[in-house]
Tab-separated table of C-alpha atoms in Angstrom:
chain	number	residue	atom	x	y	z
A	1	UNK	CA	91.963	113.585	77.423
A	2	UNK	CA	92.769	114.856	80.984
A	3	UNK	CA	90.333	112.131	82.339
A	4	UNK	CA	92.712	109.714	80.869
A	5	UNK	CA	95.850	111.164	82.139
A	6	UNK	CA	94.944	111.393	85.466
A	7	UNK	CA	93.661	107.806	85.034
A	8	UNK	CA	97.248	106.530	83.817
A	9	UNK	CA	99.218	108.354	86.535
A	10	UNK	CA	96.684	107.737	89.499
A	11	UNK	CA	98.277	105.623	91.778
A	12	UNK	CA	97.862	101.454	92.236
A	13	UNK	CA	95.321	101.201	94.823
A	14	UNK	CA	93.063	103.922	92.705
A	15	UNK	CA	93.733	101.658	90.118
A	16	UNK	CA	92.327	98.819	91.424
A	17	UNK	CA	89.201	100.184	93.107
A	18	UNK	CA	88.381	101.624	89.053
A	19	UNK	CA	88.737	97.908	87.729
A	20	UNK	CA	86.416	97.122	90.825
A	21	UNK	CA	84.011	99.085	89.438
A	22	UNK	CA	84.429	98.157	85.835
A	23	UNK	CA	84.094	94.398	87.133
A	24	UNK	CA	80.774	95.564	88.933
A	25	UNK	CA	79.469	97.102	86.117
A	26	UNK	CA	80.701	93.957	83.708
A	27	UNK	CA	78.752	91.623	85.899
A	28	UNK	CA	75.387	94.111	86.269
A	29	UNK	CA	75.309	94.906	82.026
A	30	UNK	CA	75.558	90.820	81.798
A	31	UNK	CA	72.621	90.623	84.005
A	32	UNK	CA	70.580	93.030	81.830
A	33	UNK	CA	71.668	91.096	78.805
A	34	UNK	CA	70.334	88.533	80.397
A	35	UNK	CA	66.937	89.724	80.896
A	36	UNK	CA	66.974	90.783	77.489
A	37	UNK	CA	67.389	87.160	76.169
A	38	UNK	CA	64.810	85.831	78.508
A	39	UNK	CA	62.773	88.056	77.383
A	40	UNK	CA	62.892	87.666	73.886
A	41	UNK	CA	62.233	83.623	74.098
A	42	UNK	CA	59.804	84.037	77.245
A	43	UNK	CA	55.943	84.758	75.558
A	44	UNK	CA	55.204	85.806	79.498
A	45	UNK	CA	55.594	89.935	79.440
A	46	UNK	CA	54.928	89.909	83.218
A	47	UNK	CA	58.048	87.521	84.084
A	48	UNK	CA	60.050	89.118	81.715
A	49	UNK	CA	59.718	92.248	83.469
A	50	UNK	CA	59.882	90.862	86.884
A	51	UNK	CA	63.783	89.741	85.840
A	52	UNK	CA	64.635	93.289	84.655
A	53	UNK	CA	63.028	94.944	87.919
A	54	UNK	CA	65.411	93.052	89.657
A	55	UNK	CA	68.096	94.180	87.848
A	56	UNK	CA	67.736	97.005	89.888
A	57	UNK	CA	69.390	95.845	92.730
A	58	UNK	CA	72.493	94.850	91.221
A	59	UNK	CA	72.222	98.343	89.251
A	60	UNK	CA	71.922	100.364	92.511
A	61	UNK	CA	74.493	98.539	93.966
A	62	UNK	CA	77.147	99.483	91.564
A	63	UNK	CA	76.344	103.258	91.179
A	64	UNK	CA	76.555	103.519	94.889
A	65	UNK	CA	80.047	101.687	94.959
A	66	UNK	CA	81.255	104.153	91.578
A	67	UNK	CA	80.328	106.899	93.741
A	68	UNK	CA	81.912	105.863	97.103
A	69	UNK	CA	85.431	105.338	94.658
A	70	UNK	CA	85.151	108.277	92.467
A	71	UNK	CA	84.605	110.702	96.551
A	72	UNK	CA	88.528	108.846	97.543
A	73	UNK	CA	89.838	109.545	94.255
A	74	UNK	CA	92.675	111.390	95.357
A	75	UNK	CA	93.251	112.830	91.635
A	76	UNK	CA	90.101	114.513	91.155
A	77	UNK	CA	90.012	116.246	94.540
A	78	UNK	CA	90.138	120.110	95.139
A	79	UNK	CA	93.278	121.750	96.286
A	80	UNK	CA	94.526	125.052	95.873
A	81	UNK	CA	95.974	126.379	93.114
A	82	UNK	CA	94.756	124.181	90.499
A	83	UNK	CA	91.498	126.934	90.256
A	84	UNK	CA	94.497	129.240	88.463
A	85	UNK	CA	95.043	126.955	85.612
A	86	UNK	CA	91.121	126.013	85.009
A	87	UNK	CA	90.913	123.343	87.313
A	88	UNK	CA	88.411	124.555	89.524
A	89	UNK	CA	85.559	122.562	91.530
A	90	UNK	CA	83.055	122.125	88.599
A	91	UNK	CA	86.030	120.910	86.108
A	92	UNK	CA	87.140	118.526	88.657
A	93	UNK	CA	83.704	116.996	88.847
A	94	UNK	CA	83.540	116.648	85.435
A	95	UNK	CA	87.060	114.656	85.188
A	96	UNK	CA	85.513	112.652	87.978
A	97	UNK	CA	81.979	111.523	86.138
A	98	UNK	CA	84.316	111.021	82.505
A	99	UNK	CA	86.440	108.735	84.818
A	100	UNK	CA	83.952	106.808	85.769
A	101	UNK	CA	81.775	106.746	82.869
A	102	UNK	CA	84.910	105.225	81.400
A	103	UNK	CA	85.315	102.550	84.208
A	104	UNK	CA	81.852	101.228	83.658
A	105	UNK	CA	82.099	101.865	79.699
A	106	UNK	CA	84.911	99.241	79.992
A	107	UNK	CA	82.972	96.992	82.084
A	108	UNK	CA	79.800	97.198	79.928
A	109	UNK	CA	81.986	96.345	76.747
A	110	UNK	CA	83.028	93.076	78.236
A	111	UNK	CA	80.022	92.226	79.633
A	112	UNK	CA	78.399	92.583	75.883
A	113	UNK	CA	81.672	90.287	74.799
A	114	UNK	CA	80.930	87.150	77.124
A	115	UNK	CA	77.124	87.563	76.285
A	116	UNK	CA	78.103	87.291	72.310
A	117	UNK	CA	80.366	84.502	72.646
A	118	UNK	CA	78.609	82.338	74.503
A	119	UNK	CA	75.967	82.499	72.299
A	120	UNK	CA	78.081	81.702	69.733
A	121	UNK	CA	77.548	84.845	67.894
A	122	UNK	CA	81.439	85.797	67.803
A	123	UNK	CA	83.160	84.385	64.904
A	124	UNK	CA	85.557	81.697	65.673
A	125	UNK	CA	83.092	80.450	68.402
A	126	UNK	CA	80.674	77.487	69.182
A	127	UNK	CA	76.793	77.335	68.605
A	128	UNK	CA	75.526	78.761	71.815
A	129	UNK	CA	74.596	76.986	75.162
A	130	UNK	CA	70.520	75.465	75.407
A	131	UNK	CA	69.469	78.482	78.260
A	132	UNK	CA	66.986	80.519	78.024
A	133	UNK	CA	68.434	84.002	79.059
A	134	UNK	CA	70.998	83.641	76.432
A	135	UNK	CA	68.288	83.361	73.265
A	136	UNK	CA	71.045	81.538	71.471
A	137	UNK	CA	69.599	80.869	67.390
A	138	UNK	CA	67.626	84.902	67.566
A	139	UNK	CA	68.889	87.658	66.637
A	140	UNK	CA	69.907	90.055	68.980
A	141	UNK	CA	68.459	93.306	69.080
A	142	UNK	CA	71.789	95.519	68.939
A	143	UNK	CA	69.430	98.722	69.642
A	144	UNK	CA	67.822	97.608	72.954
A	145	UNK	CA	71.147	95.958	74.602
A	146	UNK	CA	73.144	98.914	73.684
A	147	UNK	CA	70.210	100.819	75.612
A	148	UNK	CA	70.078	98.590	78.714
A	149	UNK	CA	74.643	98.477	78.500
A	150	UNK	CA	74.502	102.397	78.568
A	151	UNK	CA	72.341	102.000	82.249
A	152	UNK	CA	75.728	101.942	84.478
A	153	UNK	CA	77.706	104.427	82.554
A	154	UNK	CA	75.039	106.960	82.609
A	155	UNK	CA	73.421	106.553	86.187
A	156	UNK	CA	76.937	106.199	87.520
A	157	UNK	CA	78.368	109.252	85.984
A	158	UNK	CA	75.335	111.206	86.770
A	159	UNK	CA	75.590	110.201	90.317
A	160	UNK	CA	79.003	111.530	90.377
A	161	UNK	CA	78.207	114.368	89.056
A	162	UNK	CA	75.422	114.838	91.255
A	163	UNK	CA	77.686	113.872	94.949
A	164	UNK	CA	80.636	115.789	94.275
A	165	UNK	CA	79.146	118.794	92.478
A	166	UNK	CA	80.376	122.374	93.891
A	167	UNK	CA	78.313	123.842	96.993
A	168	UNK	CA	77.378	127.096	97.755
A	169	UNK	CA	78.185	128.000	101.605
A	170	UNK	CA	74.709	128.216	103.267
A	171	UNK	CA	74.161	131.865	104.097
A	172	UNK	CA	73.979	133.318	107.483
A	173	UNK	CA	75.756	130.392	108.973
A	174	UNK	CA	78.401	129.744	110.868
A	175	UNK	CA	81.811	130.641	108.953
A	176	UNK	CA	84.700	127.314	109.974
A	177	UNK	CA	87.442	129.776	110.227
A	178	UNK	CA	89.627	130.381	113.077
A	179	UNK	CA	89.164	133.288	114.938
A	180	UNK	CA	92.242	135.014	116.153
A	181	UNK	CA	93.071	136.652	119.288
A	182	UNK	CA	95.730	138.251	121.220
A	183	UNK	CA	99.303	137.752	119.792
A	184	UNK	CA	97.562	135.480	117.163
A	185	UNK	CA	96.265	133.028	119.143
A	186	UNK	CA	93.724	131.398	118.062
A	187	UNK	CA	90.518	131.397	119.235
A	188	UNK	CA	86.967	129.871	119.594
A	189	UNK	CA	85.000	132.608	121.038
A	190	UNK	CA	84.238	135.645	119.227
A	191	UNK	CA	83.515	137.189	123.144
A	192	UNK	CA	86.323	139.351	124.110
A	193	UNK	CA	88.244	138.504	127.131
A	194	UNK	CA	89.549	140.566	129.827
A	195	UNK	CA	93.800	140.394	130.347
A	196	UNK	CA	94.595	137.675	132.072
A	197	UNK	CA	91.053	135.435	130.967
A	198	UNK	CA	92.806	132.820	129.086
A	199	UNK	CA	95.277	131.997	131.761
A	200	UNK	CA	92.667	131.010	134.325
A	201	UNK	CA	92.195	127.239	135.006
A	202	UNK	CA	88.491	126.112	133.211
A	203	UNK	CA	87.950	129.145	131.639
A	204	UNK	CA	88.464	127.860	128.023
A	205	UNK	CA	86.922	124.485	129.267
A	206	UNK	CA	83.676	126.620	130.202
A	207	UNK	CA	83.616	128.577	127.198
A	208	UNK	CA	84.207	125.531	124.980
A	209	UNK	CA	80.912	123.901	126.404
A	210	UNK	CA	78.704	126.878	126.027
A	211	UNK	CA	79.658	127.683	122.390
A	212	UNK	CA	81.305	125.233	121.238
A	213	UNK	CA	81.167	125.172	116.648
A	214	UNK	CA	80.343	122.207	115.021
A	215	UNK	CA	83.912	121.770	113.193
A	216	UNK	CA	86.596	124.013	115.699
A	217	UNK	CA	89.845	124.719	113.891
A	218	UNK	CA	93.294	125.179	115.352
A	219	UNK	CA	96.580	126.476	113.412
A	220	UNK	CA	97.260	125.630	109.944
A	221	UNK	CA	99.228	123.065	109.641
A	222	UNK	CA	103.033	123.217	107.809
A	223	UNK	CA	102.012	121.417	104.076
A	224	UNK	CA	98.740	123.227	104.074
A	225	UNK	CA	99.308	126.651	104.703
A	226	UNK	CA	96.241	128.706	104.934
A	227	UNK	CA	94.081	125.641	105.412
A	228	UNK	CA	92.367	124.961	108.914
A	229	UNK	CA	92.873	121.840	110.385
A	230	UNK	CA	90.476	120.003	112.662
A	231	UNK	CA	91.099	120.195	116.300
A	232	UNK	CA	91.604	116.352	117.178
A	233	UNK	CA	89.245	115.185	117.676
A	234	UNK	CA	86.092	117.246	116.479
A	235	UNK	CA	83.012	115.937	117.321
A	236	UNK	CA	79.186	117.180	116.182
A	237	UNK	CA	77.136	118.417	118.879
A	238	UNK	CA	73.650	117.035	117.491
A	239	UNK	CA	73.362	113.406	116.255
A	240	UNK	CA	72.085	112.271	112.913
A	241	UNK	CA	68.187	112.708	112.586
A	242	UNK	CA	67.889	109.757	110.252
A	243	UNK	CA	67.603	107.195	113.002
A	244	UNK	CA	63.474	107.779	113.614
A	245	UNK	CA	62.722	107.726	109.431
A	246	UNK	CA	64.934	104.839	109.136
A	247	UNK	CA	62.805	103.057	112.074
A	248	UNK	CA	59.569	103.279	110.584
A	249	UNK	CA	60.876	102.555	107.297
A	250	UNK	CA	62.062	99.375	108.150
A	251	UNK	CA	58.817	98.886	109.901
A	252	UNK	CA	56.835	99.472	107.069
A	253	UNK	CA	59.290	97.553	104.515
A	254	UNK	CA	58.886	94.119	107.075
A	255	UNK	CA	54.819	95.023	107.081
A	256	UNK	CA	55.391	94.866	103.679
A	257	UNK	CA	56.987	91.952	103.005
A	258	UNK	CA	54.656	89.831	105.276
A	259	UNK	CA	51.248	91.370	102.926
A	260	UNK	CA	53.699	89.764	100.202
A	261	UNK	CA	53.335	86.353	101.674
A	262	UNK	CA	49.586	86.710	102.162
A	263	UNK	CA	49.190	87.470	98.278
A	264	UNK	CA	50.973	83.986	97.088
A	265	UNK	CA	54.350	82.873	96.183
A	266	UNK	CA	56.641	85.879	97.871
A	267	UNK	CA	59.510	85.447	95.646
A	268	UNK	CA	57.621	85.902	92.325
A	269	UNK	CA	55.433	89.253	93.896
A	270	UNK	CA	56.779	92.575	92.857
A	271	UNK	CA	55.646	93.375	96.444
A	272	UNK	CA	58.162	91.361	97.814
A	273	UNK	CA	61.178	93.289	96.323
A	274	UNK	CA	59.705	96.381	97.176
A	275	UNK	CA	59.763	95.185	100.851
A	276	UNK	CA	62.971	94.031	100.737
A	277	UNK	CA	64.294	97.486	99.544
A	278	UNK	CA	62.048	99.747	102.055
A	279	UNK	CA	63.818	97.383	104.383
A	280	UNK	CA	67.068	98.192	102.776
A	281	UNK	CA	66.404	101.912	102.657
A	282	UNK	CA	65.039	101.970	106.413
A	283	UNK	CA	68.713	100.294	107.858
A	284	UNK	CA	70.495	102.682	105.604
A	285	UNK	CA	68.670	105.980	106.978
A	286	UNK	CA	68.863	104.315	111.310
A	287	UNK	CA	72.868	103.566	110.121
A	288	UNK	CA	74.143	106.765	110.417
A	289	UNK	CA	72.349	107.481	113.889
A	290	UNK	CA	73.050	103.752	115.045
A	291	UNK	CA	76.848	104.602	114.625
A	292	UNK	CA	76.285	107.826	116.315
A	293	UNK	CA	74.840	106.019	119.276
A	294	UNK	CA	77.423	103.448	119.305
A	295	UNK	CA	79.798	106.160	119.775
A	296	UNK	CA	78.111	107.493	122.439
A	297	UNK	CA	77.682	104.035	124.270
A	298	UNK	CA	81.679	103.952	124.103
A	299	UNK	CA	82.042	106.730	126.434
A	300	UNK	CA	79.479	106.082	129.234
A	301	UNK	CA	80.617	104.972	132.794
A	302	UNK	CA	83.890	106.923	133.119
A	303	UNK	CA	85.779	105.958	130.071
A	304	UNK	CA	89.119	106.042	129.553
A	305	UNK	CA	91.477	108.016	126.953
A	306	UNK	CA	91.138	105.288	124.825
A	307	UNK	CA	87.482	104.994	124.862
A	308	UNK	CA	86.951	108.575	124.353
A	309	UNK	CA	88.904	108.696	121.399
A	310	UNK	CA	87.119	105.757	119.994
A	311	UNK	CA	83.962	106.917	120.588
A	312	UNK	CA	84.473	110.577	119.582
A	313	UNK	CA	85.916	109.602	115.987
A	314	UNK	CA	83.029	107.391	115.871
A	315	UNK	CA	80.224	109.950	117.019
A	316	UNK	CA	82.495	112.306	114.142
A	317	UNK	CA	82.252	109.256	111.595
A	318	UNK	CA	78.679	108.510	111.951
A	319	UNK	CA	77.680	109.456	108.490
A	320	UNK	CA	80.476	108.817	106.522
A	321	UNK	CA	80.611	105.345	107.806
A	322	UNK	CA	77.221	104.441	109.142
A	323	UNK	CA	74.937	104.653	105.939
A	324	UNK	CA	77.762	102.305	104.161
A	325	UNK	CA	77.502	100.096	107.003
A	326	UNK	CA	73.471	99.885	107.148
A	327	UNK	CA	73.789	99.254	103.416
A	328	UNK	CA	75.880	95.846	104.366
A	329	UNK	CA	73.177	95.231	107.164
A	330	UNK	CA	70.735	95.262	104.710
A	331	UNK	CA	71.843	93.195	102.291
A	332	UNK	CA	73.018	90.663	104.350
A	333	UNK	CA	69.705	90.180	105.712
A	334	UNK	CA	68.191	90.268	102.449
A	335	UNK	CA	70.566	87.278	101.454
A	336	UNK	CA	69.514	85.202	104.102
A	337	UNK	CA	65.622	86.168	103.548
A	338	UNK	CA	66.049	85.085	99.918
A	339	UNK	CA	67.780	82.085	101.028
A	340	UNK	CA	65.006	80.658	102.575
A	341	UNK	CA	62.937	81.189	99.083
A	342	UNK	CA	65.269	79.105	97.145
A	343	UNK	CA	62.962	75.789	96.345
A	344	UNK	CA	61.881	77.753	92.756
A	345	UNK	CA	60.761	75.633	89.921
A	346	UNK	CA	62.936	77.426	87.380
A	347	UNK	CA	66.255	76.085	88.090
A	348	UNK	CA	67.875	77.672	84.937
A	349	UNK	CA	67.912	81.136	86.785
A	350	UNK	CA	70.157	79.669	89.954
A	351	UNK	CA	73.329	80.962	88.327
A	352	UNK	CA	72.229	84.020	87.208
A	353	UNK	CA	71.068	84.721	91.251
A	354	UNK	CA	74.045	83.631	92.464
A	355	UNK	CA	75.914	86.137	90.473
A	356	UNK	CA	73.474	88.795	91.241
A	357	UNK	CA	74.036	87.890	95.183
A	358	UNK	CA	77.651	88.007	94.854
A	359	UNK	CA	77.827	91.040	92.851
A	360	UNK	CA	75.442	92.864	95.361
A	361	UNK	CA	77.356	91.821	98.302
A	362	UNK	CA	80.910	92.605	97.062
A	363	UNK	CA	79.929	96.001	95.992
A	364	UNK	CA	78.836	96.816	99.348
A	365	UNK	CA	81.305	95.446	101.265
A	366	UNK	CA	83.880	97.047	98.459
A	367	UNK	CA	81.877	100.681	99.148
A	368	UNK	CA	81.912	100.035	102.958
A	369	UNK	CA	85.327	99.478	103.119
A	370	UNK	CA	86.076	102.424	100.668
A	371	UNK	CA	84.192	104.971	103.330
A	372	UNK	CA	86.293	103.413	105.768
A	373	UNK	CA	89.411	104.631	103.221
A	374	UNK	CA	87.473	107.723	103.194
A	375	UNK	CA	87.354	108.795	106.700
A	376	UNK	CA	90.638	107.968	107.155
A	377	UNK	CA	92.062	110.438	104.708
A	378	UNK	CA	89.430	112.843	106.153
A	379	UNK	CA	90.953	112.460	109.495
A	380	UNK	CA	94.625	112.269	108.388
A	381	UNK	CA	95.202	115.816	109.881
A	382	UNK	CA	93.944	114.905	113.090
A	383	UNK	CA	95.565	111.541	113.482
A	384	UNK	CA	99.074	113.986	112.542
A	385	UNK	CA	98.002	116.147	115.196
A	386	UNK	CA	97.002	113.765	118.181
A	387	UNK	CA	100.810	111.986	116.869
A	388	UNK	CA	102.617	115.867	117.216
A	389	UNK	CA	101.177	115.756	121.145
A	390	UNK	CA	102.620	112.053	121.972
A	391	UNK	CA	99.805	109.523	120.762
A	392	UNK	CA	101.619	106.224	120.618
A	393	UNK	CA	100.869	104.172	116.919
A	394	UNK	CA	99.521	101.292	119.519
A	395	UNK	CA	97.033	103.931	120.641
A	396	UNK	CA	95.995	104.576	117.600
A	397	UNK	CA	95.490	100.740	116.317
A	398	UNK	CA	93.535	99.815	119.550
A	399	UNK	CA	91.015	102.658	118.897
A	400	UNK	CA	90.220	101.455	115.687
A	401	UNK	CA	90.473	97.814	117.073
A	402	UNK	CA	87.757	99.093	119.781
A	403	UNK	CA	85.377	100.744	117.027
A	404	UNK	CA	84.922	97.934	114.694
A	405	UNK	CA	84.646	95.554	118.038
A	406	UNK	CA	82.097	98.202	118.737
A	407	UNK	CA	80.375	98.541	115.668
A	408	UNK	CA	79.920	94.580	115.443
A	409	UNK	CA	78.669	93.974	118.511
A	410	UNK	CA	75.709	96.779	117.796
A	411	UNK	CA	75.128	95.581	114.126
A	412	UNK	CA	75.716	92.028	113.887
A	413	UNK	CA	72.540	91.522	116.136
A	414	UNK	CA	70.755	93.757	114.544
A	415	UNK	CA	71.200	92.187	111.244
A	416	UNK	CA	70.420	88.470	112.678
A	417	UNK	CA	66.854	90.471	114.450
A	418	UNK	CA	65.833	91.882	111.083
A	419	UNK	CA	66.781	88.871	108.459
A	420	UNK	CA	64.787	86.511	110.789
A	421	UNK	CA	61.849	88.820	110.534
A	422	UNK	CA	62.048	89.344	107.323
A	423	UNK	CA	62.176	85.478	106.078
A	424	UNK	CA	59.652	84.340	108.464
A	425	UNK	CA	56.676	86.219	106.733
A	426	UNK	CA	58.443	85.023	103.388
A	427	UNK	CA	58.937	81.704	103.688
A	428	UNK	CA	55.367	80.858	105.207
């Protein structure tokens, strides 16, 4: 009951990125329905479950977008005082996974609703169409679709669940909290300072470089009292370590996919999807470190204010935004590898691939550009603070101007280097 409340009242744009997902999970439950009917007028057991393996795709696709909505879901979010009326971390994760599994509940209804009417099994409707993923004239096992429909809801609430679950603070690390000194000032050192220290030109400059924390804090800010705020802007001393793993797992996804063109046809090899998602998986783990990098490239060669702000949020952004980003890398180049297999004999399927195409592409470009929602929220106190100290708005825009200019001109190439190399072994 609260789950639906908080659904009601939540605000437009939440509104629409839930019926995203409940389109997402509409079209992925029709594509299981789909492999259900193919397989139930296809004798072949090994084609059959080729189709539903690559259902997985499509599947994956939409959990990782329901998770990337449910994290900006500004309802569901801790803040304090709702811990005194039973509204604590864990409860708030649970409204989160009911809200979703009711998003792709809705989705998987209608998808089960276009599958029954156009085979004609709604009354009031005509005899189905001649396909053969729609099994029109059987009888449909209610049983095993009602299985394969409750896929999304389950894996997507689970995954919920499972990102946004309460942490325990690691112990004997570094506590974020401001450290206060002399007439409460605060302070980043816990070294005490002689009279007179603090005043001195490069002292705090010094000190700052030596031991500097991963997140410093200033003063709380006025409509969070008690609450640190991020010192604008806060960037992570060490990069991501994901950029090595993600190398050799793209290496070893593209090895793959050429043995899949040395074994026969690559499109109908199971080897060939699992290339194309160690490929996937390998530009996903180097994404986070490749925005890192990009960040870092911003600020070589005596940069400017400008480019120091654009590369610090972006060095600060690197893993909320980069794994998104290598997601969209990925399945670009997967598009344009399984472009070049498109001369297939069974021409029935083309629709059903275009539709699992689009619905993999929109749901990551939908979950990239909801991490880019994401990190701005995250960095709403700092833009507020860098605007109390004179930022001008056009300061602002051009930065983030100058990080996506940045961001394309490292990943577009990228993404043109690995799709070529991963339809050449394909298409041979």
């Amino acid at each position: 009951m609260l789950a639906l409340r908080l659904t009601r009242g939540a605000h437009p744009a939440v509104q629409l990125r839930r019926l995203l997902v409940a389109a997402a999970s509409a079209g992925t439950g029709f594509l299981l329905l789909s492999a259900l009917g193919h397989a139930m007028g296809n004798p072949d057991p090994a084609a059959s479950a080729l189709r539903l393996a690559w259902c997985a795709v499509p599947l994956a696709a939409t959990v990782y977008f329901a998770v990337a909505v449910a994290r900006t879901d500004p309802g569901t979010r801790p803040r304090p005082g709702l811990s005194a009326i039973g509204l604590g971390p864990a409860r708030l994760m649970a409204v989160s996974a009911a809200t979703t599994a009711l998003s792709c509940a809705l989705g998987s209804l209608l998808a089960l609703l276009v599958f029954l009417q156009l085979r004609g099994d709604l009354a009031g409707t005509s005899s189905g169409a001649a396909t053969d993923f729609l099994a029109a004239g059987r009888p449909l096992p209610l049983p095993a679709a009602l299985t394969l429909l409750a896929l999304v809801p389950l894996s997507a609430s689970a995954a919920v669940a499972v990102a946004l679950r309460p942490r325990e603070p690691v112990t004997g690390a570094a506590r974020a909290v401001p450290a206060y000194g002399r007439f409460g000032a605060c302070r980043r050192t816990p070294v005490r300072e002689s009279f007179g220290a603090y005043g001195r030109f490069g002292r705090q400059l010094g000190a700052a470089g030596r031991s500097r924390p991963a997140t410093p804090t200033v003063e709380p800010a006025e409509d969070a009292p008690g609450t640190p705020v991020e010192a604008p802007p806060a960037v992570p001393l060490a990069p991501p370590s994901g950029l090595p793993w993600g190398i050799a797992v793209l290496a070893v996804g593209l090895a793959v996919e050429a043995f899949a063109s040395r074994t026969g046809v690559p499109g109908d090899r199971p080897s060939a999807l699992l290339g194309l998602a160690l490929t996937a998986v390998g530009l996903a783990l180097a994404g986070p470190g490749l925005t890192h990098l990009c960040g870092r490239l911003l600020q070589t060669v005596r940069p400017g204010a400008l480019r120091l702000l654009a590369g610090r949020v972006l060095m600060t952004e690197a893993t909320r935004i980069g794994r998104p980003l290598g997601v969209v890398c990925a399945v670009v180049s997967a598009a344009y590898s399984l472009a070049a297999l498109h001369e297939r004999e069974d021409t029935a399927a083309g629709p059903l691939v275009a539709l699992g195409v689009l619905l993999v592409t929109g749901c990551t470009v939908a979950t990239l550009l909801t991490a880019a929602v994401e990190a701005r929220q995250a960095r709403a106190s700092t833009t507020a603070a860098l605007q109390r100290l004179g930022a001008a708005p056009g300061t602002l825009r051009r930065a983030a101007a100058l990080r996506a200019g940045a961001l394309l001109a490292l990943f577009g190439p990228l993404t043109l280097i690995v799709a070529e190399l991963s339809a050449w072994p394909l298409a041979r």
